[in-house]
Amino acid sequence: MNTKNGLFITVTTLLILCWAVFPAQAAIPDNFDISKNYYSVYGGPDLNATLIGDNQYSRGDTVTLNLNMMNKGEISGFKSEKDADIGEYTDQMLQQSEMQYEAQATTAVGILATLKSDNPNIKVKSGSQEAGTLQQGKESASPTKFTVEINKDTPAGIYPLTLDLSYQYQSNVQVGGDDFDSTTGLVTNKEVGIWYENKTQTQTVNIEVKKEPHFEVTNVTGDLYPDEGGMLYVTYKNTGEETAKDATVRVSAADPFSTTDDQAYLGTLKPGDSEVAAFDMDVDDTATPKPYSLSSEIFYEDSDGHDQTSDTIKINTEVMAAKQSLPGFELGTGITFVALATCFVMFRRKKQN
C-alpha cells in the first residue's frame, strides 16, 4: 500500500468514527458507499490473565502480583451482507479487502487493567495499568504489575481479587472507492471505515494467605517506677493456625527503659496456647510517668523446621509516678528519735542514782 492510499485509509477511518459519534458535524467521503457492507463478523477478543509464580503469601506482606495476559479470541463466523456482481472488478476488490480487515476483529486495542479487592484486609495499592494491544493468540510481552498489601491480622485462607480488563475491538469494517486500476488490479482511492466498540471482561485472581503462627499480646502486668524499674510480665498468645516450636521472645528496650534481661523462653506454642514472659526492667530516674510502648519479636521454628521471626509485637505498659514519702513521715521519725534518746538519757541517770 502506498503512502497516498495509507493517508486515505487513515483519514477516512477517523472521519467514519467521528461520523458515528457526531453525525451532524462530519460527512462520509464521496467515494465511500455506506450501503456496501459486504460482511458482518462474529467473534472478538477473549483475554485471560494468569498470575505468574506462587500465589501464597504471609500475613503482613506487601507483594507485587505479576499478571500475564493472553488473547484467546477467535472468529466464530462471517455473514455475507452483499455480494459483488460478476464483472464488477471494483466491488470484487473491495469485497476481498473488507474480508481481510474483518479478520482483525479479534485484536484487543488499548487494554486497561484494574484490580480490586472487596476484603478490607487485602488492599490493592496500584491504580489501573495500561497493558497495550494484544492480537489473537499472542501473550503480553511483559507482565502487568499490581502492588497488594496484606493486613498483618488477616486470617489464613483464599482471597479473590476482581480483575477488570477494558479495551476496544473492531466491531465492523466497510470499504469504499471507485477508481479501479486494471493494470495492477487495485482500487487506488480505496477508503476504509472501521467501527470500534468498548468491552470489559471480568475475571477472578485468587491469592492465598498461608497458615502460620501468629502472636498477640493479651495481657501486661507489672509496676514500673522511675529510678526503680521492676518486673514486667507479658502474656503472648498464638492466634495463628500452625504450631510455633522452641519459641523465644526478645524485647527491645528504648528510653526510658533498659535491661540486661531482654529474652524469655516461651517453648512450644500450639494454636490457641498462651505463655507468660518475664522481663526485669530498669527505668531511668528522669522518666515521665505516662504510657509507653515497647517492641518485641518472637523467634521460632515452623512446621517445616525452618527458623522464622515474627512481625514486631507491641507491648503497652506504663511508668508509674515516683513513690512519695507520707506527709510528716520524716518529721515524725525525727521526733520519735529525740523522744527515745531523751528517755534513754533519763533512764541512765536514774540508774546511776
mmCIF file of C-alpha atoms in Angstrom:
data_model
loop_
_atom_site.group_PDB
_atom_site.id
_atom_site.type_symbol
_atom_site.label_atom_id
_atom_site.label_comp_id
_atom_site.label_asym_id
_atom_site.label_seq_id
_atom_site.Cartn_x
_atom_site.Cartn_y
_atom_site.Cartn_z
ATOM 1 C CA MET A 1 0.000 0.000 0.000
ATOM 2 C CA ASN A 2 1.486 3.364 -0.991
ATOM 3 C CA THR A 3 1.576 6.469 1.210
ATOM 4 C CA LYS A 4 -1.321 8.088 -0.589
ATOM 5 C CA ASN A 5 -3.589 5.087 -0.049
ATOM 6 C CA GLY A 6 -2.482 4.890 3.575
ATOM 7 C CA LEU A 7 -3.433 8.530 4.063
ATOM 8 C CA PHE A 8 -6.850 7.911 2.522
ATOM 9 C CA ILE A 9 -7.445 4.955 4.839
ATOM 10 C CA THR A 10 -6.338 6.805 7.973
ATOM 11 C CA VAL A 11 -8.321 9.939 7.267
ATOM 12 C CA THR A 12 -11.433 8.023 6.289
ATOM 13 C CA THR A 13 -11.232 5.874 9.404
ATOM 14 C CA LEU A 14 -11.127 8.970 11.591
ATOM 15 C CA LEU A 15 -13.999 10.557 9.676
ATOM 16 C CA ILE A 16 -16.157 7.480 9.942
ATOM 17 C CA LEU A 17 -15.519 7.279 13.678
ATOM 18 C CA CYS A 18 -16.394 10.956 14.056
ATOM 19 C CA TRP A 19 -19.476 10.494 11.898
ATOM 20 C CA ALA A 20 -20.637 7.698 14.197
ATOM 21 C CA VAL A 21 -20.362 9.982 17.222
ATOM 22 C CA PHE A 22 -21.227 13.375 15.663
ATOM 23 C CA PRO A 23 -23.385 12.685 12.591
ATOM 24 C CA ALA A 24 -24.305 16.353 12.146
ATOM 25 C CA GLN A 25 -20.703 17.580 12.043
ATOM 26 C CA ALA A 26 -18.851 15.135 9.790
ATOM 27 C CA ALA A 27 -19.668 13.859 6.311
ATOM 28 C CA ILE A 28 -18.851 10.493 4.753
ATOM 29 C CA PRO A 29 -16.302 10.846 1.912
ATOM 30 C CA ASP A 30 -17.774 10.956 -1.603
ATOM 31 C CA ASN A 31 -16.106 7.741 -2.676
ATOM 32 C CA PHE A 32 -17.403 5.803 0.325
ATOM 33 C CA ASP A 33 -20.683 3.961 -0.155
ATOM 34 C CA ILE A 34 -22.121 3.223 3.297
ATOM 35 C CA SER A 35 -24.533 0.745 1.722
ATOM 36 C CA LYS A 36 -21.695 -1.520 0.565
ATOM 37 C CA ASN A 37 -21.123 -3.518 3.722
ATOM 38 C CA TYR A 38 -20.120 -6.897 2.390
ATOM 39 C CA TYR A 39 -19.672 -8.855 5.642
ATOM 40 C CA SER A 40 -20.652 -8.995 9.277
ATOM 41 C CA VAL A 41 -18.219 -10.870 11.502
ATOM 42 C CA TYR A 42 -18.983 -12.785 14.691
ATOM 43 C CA GLY A 43 -16.459 -13.207 17.482
ATOM 44 C CA GLY A 44 -13.828 -10.986 19.028
ATOM 45 C CA PRO A 45 -11.035 -10.830 21.614
ATOM 46 C CA ASP A 46 -11.043 -13.080 24.663
ATOM 47 C CA LEU A 47 -8.466 -12.029 27.261
ATOM 48 C CA ASN A 48 -7.237 -14.291 30.024
ATOM 49 C CA ALA A 49 -4.862 -13.201 32.808
ATOM 50 C CA THR A 50 -2.651 -15.644 34.711
ATOM 51 C CA LEU A 51 -0.752 -14.943 37.931
ATOM 52 C CA ILE A 52 2.943 -15.671 37.438
ATOM 53 C CA GLY A 53 4.663 -17.521 40.284
ATOM 54 C CA ASP A 54 3.409 -18.645 43.682
ATOM 55 C CA ASN A 55 0.103 -17.209 44.868
ATOM 56 C CA GLN A 56 0.767 -17.948 48.573
ATOM 57 C CA TYR A 57 1.788 -15.080 50.832
ATOM 58 C CA SER A 58 2.221 -14.324 54.522
ATOM 59 C CA ARG A 59 0.007 -12.014 56.526
ATOM 60 C CA GLY A 60 1.626 -8.607 56.807
ATOM 61 C CA ASP A 61 3.318 -8.884 53.387
ATOM 62 C CA THR A 62 3.305 -6.218 50.705
ATOM 63 C CA VAL A 63 3.690 -8.091 47.422
ATOM 64 C CA THR A 64 3.819 -7.423 43.680
ATOM 65 C CA LEU A 65 1.439 -9.514 41.591
ATOM 66 C CA ASN A 66 2.659 -10.197 38.044
ATOM 67 C CA LEU A 67 -0.182 -10.924 35.639
ATOM 68 C CA ASN A 68 0.487 -12.401 32.210
ATOM 69 C CA MET A 69 -2.223 -11.843 29.589
ATOM 70 C CA MET A 70 -3.137 -13.912 26.552
ATOM 71 C CA ASN A 71 -5.698 -13.217 23.845
ATOM 72 C CA LYS A 72 -7.619 -16.393 23.064
ATOM 73 C CA GLY A 73 -10.105 -14.606 20.841
ATOM 74 C CA GLU A 74 -11.481 -16.195 17.690
ATOM 75 C CA ILE A 75 -13.733 -15.519 14.736
ATOM 76 C CA SER A 76 -16.774 -17.725 15.115
ATOM 77 C CA GLY A 77 -18.312 -16.871 11.748
ATOM 78 C CA PHE A 78 -18.975 -14.452 8.893
ATOM 79 C CA LYS A 79 -22.253 -13.356 7.413
ATOM 80 C CA SER A 80 -22.366 -12.146 3.843
ATOM 81 C CA GLU A 81 -24.372 -8.933 3.664
ATOM 82 C CA LYS A 82 -23.803 -8.213 -0.049
ATOM 83 C CA ASP A 83 -22.073 -9.996 -2.930
ATOM 84 C CA ALA A 84 -20.226 -8.143 -5.637
ATOM 85 C CA ASP A 85 -21.654 -8.603 -9.110
ATOM 86 C CA ILE A 86 -19.610 -10.674 -11.541
ATOM 87 C CA GLY A 87 -17.553 -8.378 -13.714
ATOM 88 C CA GLU A 88 -17.703 -5.533 -11.214
ATOM 89 C CA TYR A 89 -13.997 -5.611 -10.514
ATOM 90 C CA THR A 90 -14.038 -2.629 -8.181
ATOM 91 C CA ASP A 91 -16.677 -4.213 -5.964
ATOM 92 C CA GLN A 92 -14.892 -7.559 -6.028
ATOM 93 C CA MET A 93 -11.631 -5.961 -4.903
ATOM 94 C CA LEU A 94 -13.429 -4.043 -2.154
ATOM 95 C CA GLN A 95 -15.184 -7.198 -1.001
ATOM 96 C CA GLN A 96 -11.880 -9.088 -0.736
ATOM 97 C CA SER A 97 -10.289 -6.172 1.083
ATOM 98 C CA GLU A 98 -13.113 -5.985 3.610
ATOM 99 C CA MET A 99 -12.722 -9.696 4.368
ATOM 100 C CA GLN A 100 -9.051 -9.095 5.240
ATOM 101 C CA TYR A 101 -9.890 -6.231 7.549
ATOM 102 C CA GLU A 102 -12.742 -8.122 9.208
ATOM 103 C CA ALA A 103 -10.256 -10.807 10.281
ATOM 104 C CA GLN A 104 -8.688 -8.251 12.659
ATOM 105 C CA ALA A 105 -11.793 -8.211 14.849
ATOM 106 C CA THR A 106 -10.059 -10.400 17.432
ATOM 107 C CA THR A 107 -7.434 -7.781 18.354
ATOM 108 C CA ALA A 108 -7.861 -6.099 21.769
ATOM 109 C CA VAL A 109 -6.802 -2.469 21.457
ATOM 110 C CA GLY A 110 -5.695 -0.242 24.354
ATOM 111 C CA ILE A 111 -6.131 -2.714 27.219
ATOM 112 C CA LEU A 112 -6.643 -1.104 30.637
ATOM 113 C CA ALA A 113 -6.363 -3.483 33.621
ATOM 114 C CA THR A 114 -7.915 -2.663 37.007
ATOM 115 C CA LEU A 115 -7.500 -4.895 40.073
ATOM 116 C CA LYS A 116 -9.930 -4.579 43.002
ATOM 117 C CA SER A 117 -10.389 -6.182 46.409
ATOM 118 C CA ASP A 118 -13.653 -6.361 48.346
ATOM 119 C CA ASN A 119 -11.927 -7.509 51.548
ATOM 120 C CA PRO A 120 -10.622 -4.750 53.865
ATOM 121 C CA ASN A 121 -7.678 -6.946 54.883
ATOM 122 C CA ILE A 122 -6.399 -7.056 51.283
ATOM 123 C CA LYS A 123 -5.635 -3.656 49.758
ATOM 124 C CA VAL A 124 -4.670 -3.062 46.125
ATOM 125 C CA LYS A 125 -2.271 -0.115 46.211
ATOM 126 C CA SER A 126 -1.852 0.243 42.426
ATOM 127 C CA GLY A 127 -4.263 2.061 40.159
ATOM 128 C CA SER A 128 -5.326 0.978 36.674
ATOM 129 C CA GLN A 129 -2.473 -0.262 34.488
ATOM 130 C CA GLU A 130 -2.116 0.070 30.719
ATOM 131 C CA ALA A 131 -1.439 -3.266 29.018
ATOM 132 C CA GLY A 132 -1.190 -2.226 25.364
ATOM 133 C CA THR A 133 -2.711 -4.004 22.368
ATOM 134 C CA LEU A 134 -2.890 -7.774 22.055
ATOM 135 C CA GLN A 135 -3.552 -9.738 18.867
ATOM 136 C CA GLN A 136 -5.246 -13.115 18.667
ATOM 137 C CA GLY A 137 -3.089 -15.942 20.009
ATOM 138 C CA LYS A 138 -0.470 -13.596 21.453
ATOM 139 C CA GLU A 139 0.795 -13.199 25.019
ATOM 140 C CA SER A 140 1.780 -9.927 26.633
ATOM 141 C CA ALA A 141 5.442 -9.050 26.151
ATOM 142 C CA SER A 142 5.794 -8.149 29.843
ATOM 143 C CA PRO A 143 3.588 -8.792 32.879
ATOM 144 C CA THR A 144 1.124 -6.261 34.203
ATOM 145 C CA LYS A 145 2.093 -5.445 37.815
ATOM 146 C CA PHE A 146 -0.052 -4.634 40.854
ATOM 147 C CA THR A 147 1.104 -3.938 44.411
ATOM 148 C CA VAL A 148 -1.049 -5.614 47.077
ATOM 149 C CA GLU A 149 -0.860 -5.066 50.854
ATOM 150 C CA ILE A 150 -1.974 -7.855 53.204
ATOM 151 C CA ASN A 151 -3.001 -6.800 56.702
ATOM 152 C CA LYS A 152 -0.921 -8.406 59.458
ATOM 153 C CA ASP A 153 -4.092 -9.651 61.185
ATOM 154 C CA THR A 154 -5.561 -11.287 58.070
ATOM 155 C CA PRO A 155 -6.872 -14.827 58.735
ATOM 156 C CA ALA A 156 -5.423 -17.599 56.581
ATOM 157 C CA GLY A 157 -7.480 -18.513 53.527
ATOM 158 C CA ILE A 158 -8.218 -17.845 49.854
ATOM 159 C CA TYR A 159 -8.973 -14.257 48.854
ATOM 160 C CA PRO A 160 -10.467 -13.499 45.426
ATOM 161 C CA LEU A 161 -9.464 -10.299 43.650
ATOM 162 C CA THR A 162 -11.514 -8.883 40.776
ATOM 163 C CA LEU A 163 -9.653 -8.043 37.557
ATOM 164 C CA ASP A 164 -11.409 -5.832 35.009
ATOM 165 C CA LEU A 165 -9.903 -5.748 31.511
ATOM 166 C CA SER A 166 -11.310 -2.912 29.419
ATOM 167 C CA TYR A 167 -10.399 -2.448 25.761
ATOM 168 C CA GLN A 168 -11.704 -1.607 22.299
ATOM 169 C CA TYR A 169 -12.206 -4.047 19.469
ATOM 170 C CA GLN A 170 -13.137 -3.769 15.814
ATOM 171 C CA SER A 171 -16.850 -4.465 15.503
ATOM 172 C CA ASN A 172 -17.349 -3.640 11.828
ATOM 173 C CA VAL A 173 -15.458 -2.610 8.697
ATOM 174 C CA GLN A 174 -16.648 -1.054 5.472
ATOM 175 C CA VAL A 175 -14.591 -0.131 2.407
ATOM 176 C CA GLY A 176 -15.229 2.301 -0.407
ATOM 177 C CA GLY A 177 -13.668 3.558 -3.625
ATOM 178 C CA ASP A 178 -14.392 3.739 -7.341
ATOM 179 C CA ASP A 179 -11.036 4.230 -9.065
ATOM 180 C CA PHE A 180 -10.020 0.777 -10.335
ATOM 181 C CA ASP A 181 -6.611 0.305 -11.985
ATOM 182 C CA SER A 182 -6.937 -2.646 -14.355
ATOM 183 C CA THR A 183 -3.159 -2.854 -14.728
ATOM 184 C CA THR A 184 -2.477 -3.506 -11.026
ATOM 185 C CA GLY A 185 -5.922 -4.840 -10.126
ATOM 186 C CA LEU A 186 -6.156 -2.346 -7.252
ATOM 187 C CA VAL A 187 -8.627 0.291 -6.175
ATOM 188 C CA THR A 188 -6.310 3.278 -5.980
ATOM 189 C CA ASN A 189 -8.620 5.524 -3.958
ATOM 190 C CA LYS A 190 -9.745 2.847 -1.542
ATOM 191 C CA GLU A 191 -11.030 4.165 1.764
ATOM 192 C CA VAL A 192 -11.663 2.118 4.913
ATOM 193 C CA GLY A 193 -14.077 2.851 7.725
ATOM 194 C CA ILE A 194 -13.602 0.969 11.000
ATOM 195 C CA TRP A 195 -16.110 0.951 13.854
ATOM 196 C CA TYR A 196 -14.750 0.186 17.352
ATOM 197 C CA GLU A 197 -16.742 -0.812 20.399
ATOM 198 C CA ASN A 198 -15.783 -0.844 24.076
ATOM 199 C CA LYS A 199 -15.757 -4.087 26.014
ATOM 200 C CA THR A 200 -14.882 -5.086 29.573
ATOM 201 C CA GLN A 201 -14.046 -8.625 30.653
ATOM 202 C CA THR A 202 -14.005 -9.523 34.330
ATOM 203 C CA GLN A 203 -12.208 -12.447 35.923
ATOM 204 C CA THR A 204 -11.093 -13.541 39.381
ATOM 205 C CA VAL A 205 -7.482 -13.750 40.545
ATOM 206 C CA ASN A 206 -7.092 -15.747 43.759
ATOM 207 C CA ILE A 207 -4.344 -15.211 46.301
ATOM 208 C CA GLU A 208 -3.814 -17.291 49.434
ATOM 209 C CA VAL A 209 -2.736 -16.152 52.879
ATOM 210 C CA LYS A 210 -0.721 -19.026 54.335
ATOM 211 C CA LYS A 211 -1.438 -20.836 57.584
ATOM 212 C CA GLU A 212 1.232 -19.731 60.042
ATOM 213 C CA PRO A 213 1.731 -18.995 63.737
ATOM 214 C CA HIS A 214 0.596 -15.510 64.683
ATOM 215 C CA PHE A 215 1.235 -13.841 68.016
ATOM 216 C CA GLU A 216 -0.615 -11.274 70.050
ATOM 217 C CA VAL A 217 -0.041 -9.745 73.491
ATOM 218 C CA THR A 218 -3.134 -10.461 75.551
ATOM 219 C CA ASN A 219 -2.056 -9.175 78.994
ATOM 220 C CA VAL A 220 0.646 -6.988 80.559
ATOM 221 C CA THR A 221 1.264 -6.622 84.308
ATOM 222 C CA GLY A 222 3.976 -5.126 86.490
ATOM 223 C CA ASP A 223 4.573 -1.818 88.277
ATOM 224 C CA LEU A 224 7.466 0.208 86.878
ATOM 225 C CA TYR A 225 8.724 3.279 88.781
ATOM 226 C CA PRO A 226 11.360 5.896 87.890
ATOM 227 C CA ASP A 227 14.813 5.024 89.218
ATOM 228 C CA GLU A 228 13.495 1.637 90.360
ATOM 229 C CA GLY A 229 12.075 -0.336 87.467
ATOM 230 C CA GLY A 230 10.542 -3.664 88.260
ATOM 231 C CA MET A 231 9.348 -6.927 86.730
ATOM 232 C CA LEU A 232 7.274 -6.794 83.546
ATOM 233 C CA TYR A 233 5.064 -9.807 82.833
ATOM 234 C CA VAL A 234 3.786 -10.166 79.251
ATOM 235 C CA THR A 235 1.341 -12.858 78.074
ATOM 236 C CA TYR A 236 1.803 -13.972 74.451
ATOM 237 C CA LYS A 237 -0.867 -15.983 72.623
ATOM 238 C CA ASN A 238 -0.540 -17.916 69.371
ATOM 239 C CA THR A 239 -3.651 -16.812 67.473
ATOM 240 C CA GLY A 240 -2.481 -18.373 64.207
ATOM 241 C CA GLU A 241 -3.210 -21.726 62.605
ATOM 242 C CA GLU A 242 0.153 -23.509 62.993
ATOM 243 C CA THR A 243 2.397 -24.528 65.921
ATOM 244 C CA ALA A 244 5.490 -22.488 66.837
ATOM 245 C CA LYS A 245 8.266 -24.684 68.227
ATOM 246 C CA ASP A 246 11.039 -23.560 70.619
ATOM 247 C CA ALA A 247 9.740 -20.033 70.703
ATOM 248 C CA THR A 248 11.873 -17.318 72.314
ATOM 249 C CA VAL A 249 10.813 -13.705 72.712
ATOM 250 C CA ARG A 250 13.156 -10.726 72.766
ATOM 251 C CA VAL A 251 12.155 -7.260 73.931
ATOM 252 C CA SER A 252 13.800 -4.098 72.606
ATOM 253 C CA ALA A 253 14.341 -1.627 75.439
ATOM 254 C CA ALA A 254 14.318 2.050 74.498
ATOM 255 C CA ASP A 255 14.402 5.195 76.632
ATOM 256 C CA PRO A 256 13.500 5.418 79.428
ATOM 257 C CA PHE A 257 13.879 1.639 79.765
ATOM 258 C CA SER A 258 16.947 -0.555 79.898
ATOM 259 C CA THR A 259 17.508 -4.199 80.756
ATOM 260 C CA THR A 260 20.089 -6.934 80.833
ATOM 261 C CA ASP A 261 17.279 -9.484 80.772
ATOM 262 C CA ASP A 262 15.790 -8.935 77.300
ATOM 263 C CA GLN A 263 14.912 -12.540 76.344
ATOM 264 C CA ALA A 264 12.479 -15.136 77.649
ATOM 265 C CA TYR A 265 11.800 -18.708 76.556
ATOM 266 C CA LEU A 266 8.193 -19.499 75.652
ATOM 267 C CA GLY A 267 8.597 -23.090 74.486
ATOM 268 C CA THR A 268 6.188 -24.714 72.019
ATOM 269 C CA LEU A 269 3.000 -22.763 71.366
ATOM 270 C CA LYS A 270 0.187 -24.590 69.615
ATOM 271 C CA PRO A 271 -2.687 -22.601 68.090
ATOM 272 C CA GLY A 272 -4.572 -21.023 70.993
ATOM 273 C CA ASP A 273 -1.766 -21.544 73.536
ATOM 274 C CA SER A 274 -0.538 -18.707 75.779
ATOM 275 C CA GLU A 275 2.693 -18.254 77.712
ATOM 276 C CA VAL A 276 3.972 -15.565 80.088
ATOM 277 C CA ALA A 277 7.357 -13.925 79.557
ATOM 278 C CA ALA A 278 9.041 -12.086 82.463
ATOM 279 C CA PHE A 279 11.485 -9.201 81.930
ATOM 280 C CA ASP A 280 13.448 -7.385 84.622
ATOM 281 C CA MET A 281 13.261 -3.754 83.503
ATOM 282 C CA ASP A 282 15.175 -0.715 84.734
ATOM 283 C CA VAL A 283 13.602 2.732 84.437
ATOM 284 C CA ASP A 284 15.548 5.994 84.215
ATOM 285 C CA ASP A 285 15.139 8.307 87.200
ATOM 286 C CA THR A 286 14.008 11.137 84.873
ATOM 287 C CA ALA A 287 11.274 9.068 83.224
ATOM 288 C CA THR A 288 7.964 10.877 82.819
ATOM 289 C CA PRO A 289 5.028 8.948 84.297
ATOM 290 C CA LYS A 290 2.870 8.003 81.269
ATOM 291 C CA PRO A 291 2.026 5.075 78.965
ATOM 292 C CA TYR A 292 4.867 3.666 76.843
ATOM 293 C CA SER A 293 5.155 1.094 74.076
ATOM 294 C CA LEU A 294 7.931 -1.468 73.792
ATOM 295 C CA SER A 295 8.715 -3.635 70.759
ATOM 296 C CA SER A 296 9.266 -7.376 70.838
ATOM 297 C CA GLU A 297 9.880 -10.225 68.384
ATOM 298 C CA ILE A 298 9.390 -13.969 68.650
ATOM 299 C CA PHE A 299 11.889 -16.396 67.126
ATOM 300 C CA TYR A 300 10.552 -19.874 66.457
ATOM 301 C CA GLU A 301 10.730 -22.989 64.290
ATOM 302 C CA ASP A 302 7.833 -23.572 61.889
ATOM 303 C CA SER A 303 6.169 -26.873 60.969
ATOM 304 C CA ASP A 304 8.707 -27.418 58.168
ATOM 305 C CA GLY A 305 11.660 -26.998 60.520
ATOM 306 C CA HIS A 306 12.606 -23.557 59.238
ATOM 307 C CA ASP A 307 13.649 -20.736 61.562
ATOM 308 C CA GLN A 308 11.224 -17.836 61.459
ATOM 309 C CA THR A 309 10.884 -14.397 63.019
ATOM 310 C CA SER A 310 7.524 -12.843 63.805
ATOM 311 C CA ASP A 311 6.464 -9.339 62.923
ATOM 312 C CA THR A 312 7.079 -6.716 65.601
ATOM 313 C CA ILE A 313 4.705 -7.187 68.534
ATOM 314 C CA LYS A 314 3.952 -4.123 70.647
ATOM 315 C CA ILE A 315 3.904 -4.218 74.468
ATOM 316 C CA ASN A 316 1.862 -1.415 76.006
ATOM 317 C CA THR A 317 2.963 -0.598 79.534
ATOM 318 C CA GLU A 318 3.152 2.406 81.867
ATOM 319 C CA VAL A 319 5.670 4.153 84.097
ATOM 320 C CA MET A 320 4.082 4.984 87.425
ATOM 321 C CA ALA A 321 4.618 8.186 89.356
ATOM 322 C CA ALA A 322 7.624 8.068 91.687
ATOM 323 C CA LYS A 323 6.875 6.831 95.182
ATOM 324 C CA GLN A 324 6.465 9.682 97.688
ATOM 325 C CA SER A 325 7.016 9.620 101.447
ATOM 326 C CA LEU A 326 3.867 10.031 103.526
ATOM 327 C CA PRO A 327 3.278 13.659 104.739
ATOM 328 C CA GLY A 328 5.052 14.287 108.082
ATOM 329 C CA PHE A 329 6.826 10.929 107.937
ATOM 330 C CA GLU A 330 10.313 12.413 108.156
ATOM 331 C CA LEU A 331 9.291 14.921 110.938
ATOM 332 C CA GLY A 332 7.575 12.187 112.901
ATOM 333 C CA THR A 333 10.640 9.996 112.638
ATOM 334 C CA GLY A 334 12.850 12.797 113.980
ATOM 335 C CA ILE A 335 10.540 13.470 116.930
ATOM 336 C CA THR A 336 10.428 9.800 117.762
ATOM 337 C CA PHE A 337 14.192 9.563 117.698
ATOM 338 C CA VAL A 338 14.579 12.594 120.003
ATOM 339 C CA ALA A 339 11.999 11.175 122.405
ATOM 340 C CA LEU A 340 13.739 7.812 122.532
ATOM 341 C CA ALA A 341 17.097 9.483 123.111
ATOM 342 C CA THR A 342 15.667 11.585 125.965
ATOM 343 C CA CYS A 343 14.160 8.522 127.601
ATOM 344 C CA PHE A 344 17.448 6.700 127.287
ATOM 345 C CA VAL A 345 19.372 9.533 128.997
ATOM 346 C CA MET A 346 16.813 9.791 131.817
ATOM 347 C CA PHE A 347 16.911 6.062 132.290
ATOM 348 C CA ARG A 348 20.705 6.033 132.628
ATOM 349 C CA ARG A 349 20.652 8.920 135.208
ATOM 350 C CA LYS A 350 18.040 7.179 137.260
ATOM 351 C CA LYS A 351 20.048 4.007 137.224
ATOM 352 C CA GLN A 352 23.221 5.824 138.286
ATOM 353 C CA ASN A 353 21.369 7.424 141.227
#
